[in-house]
Short mmCIF file of C-alpha atoms in Angstrom, two decimals:
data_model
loop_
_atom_site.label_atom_id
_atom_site.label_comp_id
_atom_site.label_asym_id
_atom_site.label_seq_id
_atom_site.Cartn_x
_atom_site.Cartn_y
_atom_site.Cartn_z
CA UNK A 1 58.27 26.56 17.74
CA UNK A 2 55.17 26.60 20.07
CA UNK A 3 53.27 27.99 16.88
CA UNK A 4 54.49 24.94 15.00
CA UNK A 5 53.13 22.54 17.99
CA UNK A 6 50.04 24.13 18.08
CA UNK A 7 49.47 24.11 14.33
CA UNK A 8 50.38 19.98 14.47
CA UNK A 9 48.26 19.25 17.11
CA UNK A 10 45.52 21.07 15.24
CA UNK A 11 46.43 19.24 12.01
CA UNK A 12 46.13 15.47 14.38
CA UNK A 13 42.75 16.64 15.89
CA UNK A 14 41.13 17.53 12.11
CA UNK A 15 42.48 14.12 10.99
CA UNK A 16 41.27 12.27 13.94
CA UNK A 17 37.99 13.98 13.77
CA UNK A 18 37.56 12.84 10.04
CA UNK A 19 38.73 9.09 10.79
CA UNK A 20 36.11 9.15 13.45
CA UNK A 21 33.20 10.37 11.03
CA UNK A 22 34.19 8.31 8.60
CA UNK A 23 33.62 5.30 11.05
CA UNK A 24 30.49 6.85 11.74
CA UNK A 25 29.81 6.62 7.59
CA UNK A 26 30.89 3.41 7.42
CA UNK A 27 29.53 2.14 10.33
CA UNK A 28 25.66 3.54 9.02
CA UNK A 29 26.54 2.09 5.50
CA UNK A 30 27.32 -1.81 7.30
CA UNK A 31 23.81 -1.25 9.27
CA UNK A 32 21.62 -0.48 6.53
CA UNK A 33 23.35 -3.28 4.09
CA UNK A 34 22.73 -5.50 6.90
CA UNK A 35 18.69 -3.88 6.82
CA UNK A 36 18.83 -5.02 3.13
CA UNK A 37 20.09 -8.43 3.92
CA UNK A 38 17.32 -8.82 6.19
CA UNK A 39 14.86 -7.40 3.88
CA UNK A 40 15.52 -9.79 0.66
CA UNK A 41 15.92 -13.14 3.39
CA UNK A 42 12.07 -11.75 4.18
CA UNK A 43 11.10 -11.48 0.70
CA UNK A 44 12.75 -14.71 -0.07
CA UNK A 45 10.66 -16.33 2.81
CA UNK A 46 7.36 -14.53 1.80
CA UNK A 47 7.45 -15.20 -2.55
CA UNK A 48 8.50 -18.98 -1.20
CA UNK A 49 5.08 -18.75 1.60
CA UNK A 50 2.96 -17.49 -1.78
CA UNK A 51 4.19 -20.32 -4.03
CA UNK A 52 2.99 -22.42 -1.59
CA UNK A 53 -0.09 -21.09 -0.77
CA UNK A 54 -0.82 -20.75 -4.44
CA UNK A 55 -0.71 -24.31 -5.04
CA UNK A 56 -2.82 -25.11 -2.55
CA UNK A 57 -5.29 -23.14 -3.33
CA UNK A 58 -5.52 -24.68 -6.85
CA UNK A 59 -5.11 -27.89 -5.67
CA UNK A 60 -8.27 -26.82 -2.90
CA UNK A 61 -11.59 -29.37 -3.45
CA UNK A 62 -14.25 -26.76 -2.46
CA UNK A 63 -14.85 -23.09 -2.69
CA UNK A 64 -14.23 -22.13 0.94
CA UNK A 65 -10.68 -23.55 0.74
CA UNK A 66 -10.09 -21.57 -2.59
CA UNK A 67 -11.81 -18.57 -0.68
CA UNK A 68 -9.19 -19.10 2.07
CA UNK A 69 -6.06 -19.61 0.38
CA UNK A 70 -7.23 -16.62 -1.74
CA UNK A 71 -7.35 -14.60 1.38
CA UNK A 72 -3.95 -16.03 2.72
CA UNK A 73 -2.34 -15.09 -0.45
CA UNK A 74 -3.83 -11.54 -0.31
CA UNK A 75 -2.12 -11.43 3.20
CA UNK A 76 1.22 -12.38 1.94
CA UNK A 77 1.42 -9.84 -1.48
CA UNK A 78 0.62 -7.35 1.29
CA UNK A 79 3.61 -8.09 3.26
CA UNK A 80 5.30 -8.19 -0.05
CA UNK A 81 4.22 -4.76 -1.23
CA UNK A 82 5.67 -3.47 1.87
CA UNK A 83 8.83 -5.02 1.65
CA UNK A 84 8.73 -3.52 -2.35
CA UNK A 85 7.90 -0.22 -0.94
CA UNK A 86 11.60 -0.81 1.05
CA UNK A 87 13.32 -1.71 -2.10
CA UNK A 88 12.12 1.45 -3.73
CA UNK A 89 12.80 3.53 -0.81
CA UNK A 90 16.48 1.95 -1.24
CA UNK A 91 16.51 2.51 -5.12
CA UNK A 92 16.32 6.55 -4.42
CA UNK A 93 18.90 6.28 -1.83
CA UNK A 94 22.56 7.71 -3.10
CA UNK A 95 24.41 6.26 -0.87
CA UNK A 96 23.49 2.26 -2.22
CA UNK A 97 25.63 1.99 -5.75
CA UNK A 98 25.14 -1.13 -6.84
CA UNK A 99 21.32 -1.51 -7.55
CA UNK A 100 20.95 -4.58 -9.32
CA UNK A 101 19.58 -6.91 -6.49
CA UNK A 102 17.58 -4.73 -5.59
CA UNK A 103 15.57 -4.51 -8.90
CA UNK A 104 15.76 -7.51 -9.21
CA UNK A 105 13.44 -8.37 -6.24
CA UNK A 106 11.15 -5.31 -6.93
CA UNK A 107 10.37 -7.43 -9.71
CA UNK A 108 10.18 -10.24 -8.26
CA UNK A 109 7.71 -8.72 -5.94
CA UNK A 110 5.80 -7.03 -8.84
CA UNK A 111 5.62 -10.56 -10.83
CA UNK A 112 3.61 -12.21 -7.99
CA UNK A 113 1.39 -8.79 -7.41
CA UNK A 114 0.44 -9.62 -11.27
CA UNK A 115 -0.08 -13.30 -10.17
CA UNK A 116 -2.26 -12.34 -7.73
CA UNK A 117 -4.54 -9.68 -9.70
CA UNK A 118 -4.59 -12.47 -12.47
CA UNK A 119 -5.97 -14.51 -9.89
CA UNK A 120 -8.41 -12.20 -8.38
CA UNK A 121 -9.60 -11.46 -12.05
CA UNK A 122 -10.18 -14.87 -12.53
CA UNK A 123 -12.14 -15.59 -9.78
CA UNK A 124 -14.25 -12.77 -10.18
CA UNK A 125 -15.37 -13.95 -13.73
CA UNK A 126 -15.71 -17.31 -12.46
CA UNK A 127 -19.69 -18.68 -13.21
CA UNK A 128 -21.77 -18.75 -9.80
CA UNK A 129 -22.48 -21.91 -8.83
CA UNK A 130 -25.50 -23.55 -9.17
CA UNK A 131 -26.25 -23.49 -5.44
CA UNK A 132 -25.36 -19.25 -5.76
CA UNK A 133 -27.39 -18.96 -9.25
CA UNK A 134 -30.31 -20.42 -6.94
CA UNK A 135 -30.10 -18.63 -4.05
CA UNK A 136 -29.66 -15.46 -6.03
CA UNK A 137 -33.00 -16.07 -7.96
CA UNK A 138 -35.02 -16.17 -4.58
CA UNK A 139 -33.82 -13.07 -4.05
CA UNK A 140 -36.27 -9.86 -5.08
CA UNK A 141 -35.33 -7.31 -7.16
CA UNK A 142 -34.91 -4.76 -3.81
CA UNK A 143 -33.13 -7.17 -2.02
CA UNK A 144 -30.72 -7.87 -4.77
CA UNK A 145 -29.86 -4.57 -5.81
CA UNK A 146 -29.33 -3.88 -2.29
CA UNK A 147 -26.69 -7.54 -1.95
CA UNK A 148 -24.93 -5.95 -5.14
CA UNK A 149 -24.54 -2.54 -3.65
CA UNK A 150 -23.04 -3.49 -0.23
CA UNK A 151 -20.80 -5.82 -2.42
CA UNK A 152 -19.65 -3.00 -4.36
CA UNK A 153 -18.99 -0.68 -1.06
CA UNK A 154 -16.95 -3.65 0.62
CA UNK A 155 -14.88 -3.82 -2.99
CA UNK A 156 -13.97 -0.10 -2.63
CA UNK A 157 -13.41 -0.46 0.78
CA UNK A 158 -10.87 -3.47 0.26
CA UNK A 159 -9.19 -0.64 -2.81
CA UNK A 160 -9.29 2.02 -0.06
CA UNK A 161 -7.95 -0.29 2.36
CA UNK A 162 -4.83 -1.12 0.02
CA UNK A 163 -4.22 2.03 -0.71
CA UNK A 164 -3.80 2.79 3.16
CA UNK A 165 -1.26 -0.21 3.73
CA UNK A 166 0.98 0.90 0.70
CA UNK A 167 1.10 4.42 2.31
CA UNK A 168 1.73 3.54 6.03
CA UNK A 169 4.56 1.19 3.86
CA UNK A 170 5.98 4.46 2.83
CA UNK A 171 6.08 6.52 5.54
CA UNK A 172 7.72 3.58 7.23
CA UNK A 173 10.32 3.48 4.59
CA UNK A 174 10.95 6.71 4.81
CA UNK A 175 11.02 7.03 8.61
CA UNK A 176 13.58 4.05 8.29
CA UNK A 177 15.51 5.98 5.60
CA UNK A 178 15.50 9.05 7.96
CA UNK A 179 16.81 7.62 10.60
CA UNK A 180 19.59 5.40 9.07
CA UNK A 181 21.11 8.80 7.32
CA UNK A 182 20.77 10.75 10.77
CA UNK A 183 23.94 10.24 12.59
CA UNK A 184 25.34 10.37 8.55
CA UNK A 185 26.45 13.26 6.72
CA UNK A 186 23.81 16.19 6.50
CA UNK A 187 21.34 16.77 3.75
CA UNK A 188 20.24 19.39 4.82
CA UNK A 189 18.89 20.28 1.42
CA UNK A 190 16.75 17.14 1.18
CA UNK A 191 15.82 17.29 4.94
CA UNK A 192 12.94 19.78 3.92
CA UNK A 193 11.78 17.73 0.87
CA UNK A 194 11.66 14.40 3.10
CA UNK A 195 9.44 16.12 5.68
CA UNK A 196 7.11 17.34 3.09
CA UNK A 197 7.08 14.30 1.55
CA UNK A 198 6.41 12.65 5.06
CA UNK A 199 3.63 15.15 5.26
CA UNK A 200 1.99 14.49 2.06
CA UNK A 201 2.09 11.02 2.81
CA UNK A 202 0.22 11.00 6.16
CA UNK A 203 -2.30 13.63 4.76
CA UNK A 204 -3.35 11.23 2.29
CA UNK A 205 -3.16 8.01 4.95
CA UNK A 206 -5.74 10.74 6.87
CA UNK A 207 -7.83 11.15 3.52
CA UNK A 208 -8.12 7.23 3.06
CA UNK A 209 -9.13 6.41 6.30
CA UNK A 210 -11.44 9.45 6.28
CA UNK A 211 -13.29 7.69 2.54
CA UNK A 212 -13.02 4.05 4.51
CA UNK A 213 -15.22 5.73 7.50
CA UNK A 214 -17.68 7.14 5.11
CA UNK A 215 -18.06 4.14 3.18
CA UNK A 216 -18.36 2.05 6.51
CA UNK A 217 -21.06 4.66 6.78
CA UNK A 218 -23.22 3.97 3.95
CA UNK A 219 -22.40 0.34 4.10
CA UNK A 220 -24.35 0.33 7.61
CA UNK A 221 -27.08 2.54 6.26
CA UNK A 222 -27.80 0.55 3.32
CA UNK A 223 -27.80 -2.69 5.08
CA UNK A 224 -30.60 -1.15 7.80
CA UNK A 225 -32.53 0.78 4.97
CA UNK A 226 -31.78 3.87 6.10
CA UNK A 227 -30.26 4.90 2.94
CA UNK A 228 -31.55 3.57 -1.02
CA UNK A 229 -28.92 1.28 -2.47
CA UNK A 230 -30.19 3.03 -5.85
CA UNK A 231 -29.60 6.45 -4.79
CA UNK A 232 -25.75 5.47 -3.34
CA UNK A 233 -24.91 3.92 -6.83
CA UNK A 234 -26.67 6.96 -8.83
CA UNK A 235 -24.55 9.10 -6.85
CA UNK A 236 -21.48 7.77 -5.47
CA UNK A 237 -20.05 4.75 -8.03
CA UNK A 238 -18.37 6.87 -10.98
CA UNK A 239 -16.98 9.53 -8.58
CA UNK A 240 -15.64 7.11 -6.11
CA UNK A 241 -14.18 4.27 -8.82
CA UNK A 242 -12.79 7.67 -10.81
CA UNK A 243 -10.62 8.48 -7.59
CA UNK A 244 -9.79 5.19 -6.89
CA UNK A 245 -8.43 4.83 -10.22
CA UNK A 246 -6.77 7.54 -9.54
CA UNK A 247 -4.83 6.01 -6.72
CA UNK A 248 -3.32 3.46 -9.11
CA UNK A 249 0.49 3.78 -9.14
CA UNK A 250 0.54 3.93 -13.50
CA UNK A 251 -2.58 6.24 -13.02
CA UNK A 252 -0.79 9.24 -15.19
CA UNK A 253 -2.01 12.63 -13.12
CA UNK A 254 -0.51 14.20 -10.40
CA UNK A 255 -1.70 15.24 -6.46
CA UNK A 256 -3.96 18.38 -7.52
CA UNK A 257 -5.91 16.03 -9.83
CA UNK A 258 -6.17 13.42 -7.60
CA UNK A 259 -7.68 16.60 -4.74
CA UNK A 260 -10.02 17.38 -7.69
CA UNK A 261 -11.31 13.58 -8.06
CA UNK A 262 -12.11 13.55 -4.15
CA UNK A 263 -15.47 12.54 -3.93
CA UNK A 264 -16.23 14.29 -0.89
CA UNK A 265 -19.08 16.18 -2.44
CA UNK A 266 -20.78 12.70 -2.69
CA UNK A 267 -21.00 12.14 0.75
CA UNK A 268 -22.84 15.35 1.52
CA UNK A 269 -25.21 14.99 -1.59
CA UNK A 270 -26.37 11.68 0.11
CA UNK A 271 -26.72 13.77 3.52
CA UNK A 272 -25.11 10.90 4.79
CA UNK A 273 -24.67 12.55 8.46
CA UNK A 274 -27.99 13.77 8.81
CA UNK A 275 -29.42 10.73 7.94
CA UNK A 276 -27.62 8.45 10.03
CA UNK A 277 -28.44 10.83 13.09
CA UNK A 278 -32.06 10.05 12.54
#
């Protein structure tokens, strides 16, 4: 009879112990659909902020207001890709089943990230103005090629700089991920891949920061004369635009190509350390 007891009691705990995991499950699922919530109000605010800002900046009368708005709308698809970085994070997650709101404002995201490169294209080809067609004419041969290199540095820089945000996006979403499945069931199967991942992730947030520094670099060196803007486009433009193309998100390669595009050797053709000790 005692044996009986014993085995019933034993029998309770188990159940009790499962009820109060499965709280625990539940409880974690409530808090990160509530962390979605929150995320789709934000990208609700932020598409509603770019509208905005997108029709003010067509409706702007000169081109320092267009330059503005321009920038303000670059602020807000940044906040947006890191709010789509979320969303994808949240896509690879097992425990969400039903998916569909999610992709729908990925692509609602990804709609205004094409709004905004159409927009950046188009200002780009935009004719100078007469005012800039002047001023660029006074300008001698030397000093323009040396205007149109630091130009091109502070492009790559801005590509660079991108690239950097959507990765620090990532290892946020992950770290947010991470934590929301901690007190969940174990993975311990997929524990190992998300720290490698995590790994990979802040090694190349290391390596972007690393190309922005040397870029900074050169920028500084070419601006003082220290360095020929001729020489920095001879040797550093179709290395450094390869590996940035790399960086795309539809670039088709994988990680060892992208180590293989580094354009580290660059950097030490143009000596740029020795030179900027002088």
């Amino acid at each position: 009879r005692g044996c009986k007891f014993a085995a019933l009691h034993a029998l309770y705990s188990l159940v009790g112990q499962s009820t109060v995991e499965e709280q625990v499950i539940m409880a974690e699922k409530r808090k990160l659909l509530a962390e979605i919530d929150k995320c789709f109000k934000k990208i609700d605010e932020g598409v509603e902020l770019f509208e905005e800002t997108m029709v003010k900046m067509h409706e702007a009368n000169s081109d320092n207001q267009r330059e503005k708005y321009q920038d303000d709308l670059k602020k807000e698809i940044k906040k947006l890709q890191r709010l789509r970085d979320q969303v994808k994070g949240w896509q690879n997650c097992s425990e969400i089943k039903d998916k569909d709101k999610l992709t729908h404002y990925r692509k609602v995201i990804e709609q205004r990230m094409e709004q905004f490169k159409d927009i950046e294209r188009e200002n780009k080809t935009k004719p100078h103005s007469k005012q800039g067609l002047s001023a660029e004419e006074k300008l001698d041969p030397r000093e323009k090629e040396k205007v149109d290199t630091i130009e091109w540095l502070q492009s790559q820089i801005r590509e660079l700089s991108d690239e950097a945000d959507r990765t620090e996006s990532q290892i946020e979403s992950l770290s947010t991920l991470d934590a929301g499945k901690r007190r969940g069931k174990k993975e311990d199967g997929k524990k190992g891949e998300k720290e490698k991942r995590m790994e990979e992730l802040k090694r190349h947030l290391d390596r972007m920061k690393f190309h922005i520094g040397k870029l900074e670099v050169c920028m500084r060196m070419v601006n003082n004369e220290s360095l020929e803007s001729k020489r920095v486009m001879e040797v550093l433009k179709d290395p450094l635009e390869m590996y940035i193309e790399a960086l795309d998100p539809d670039y088709e390669g994988d990680a060892d190509e992208l180590d293989n595009l580094d354009p580290e050797d660059a950097y030490e053709e143009l000596d740029l350390g020795a030179l900027s000790a002088q």
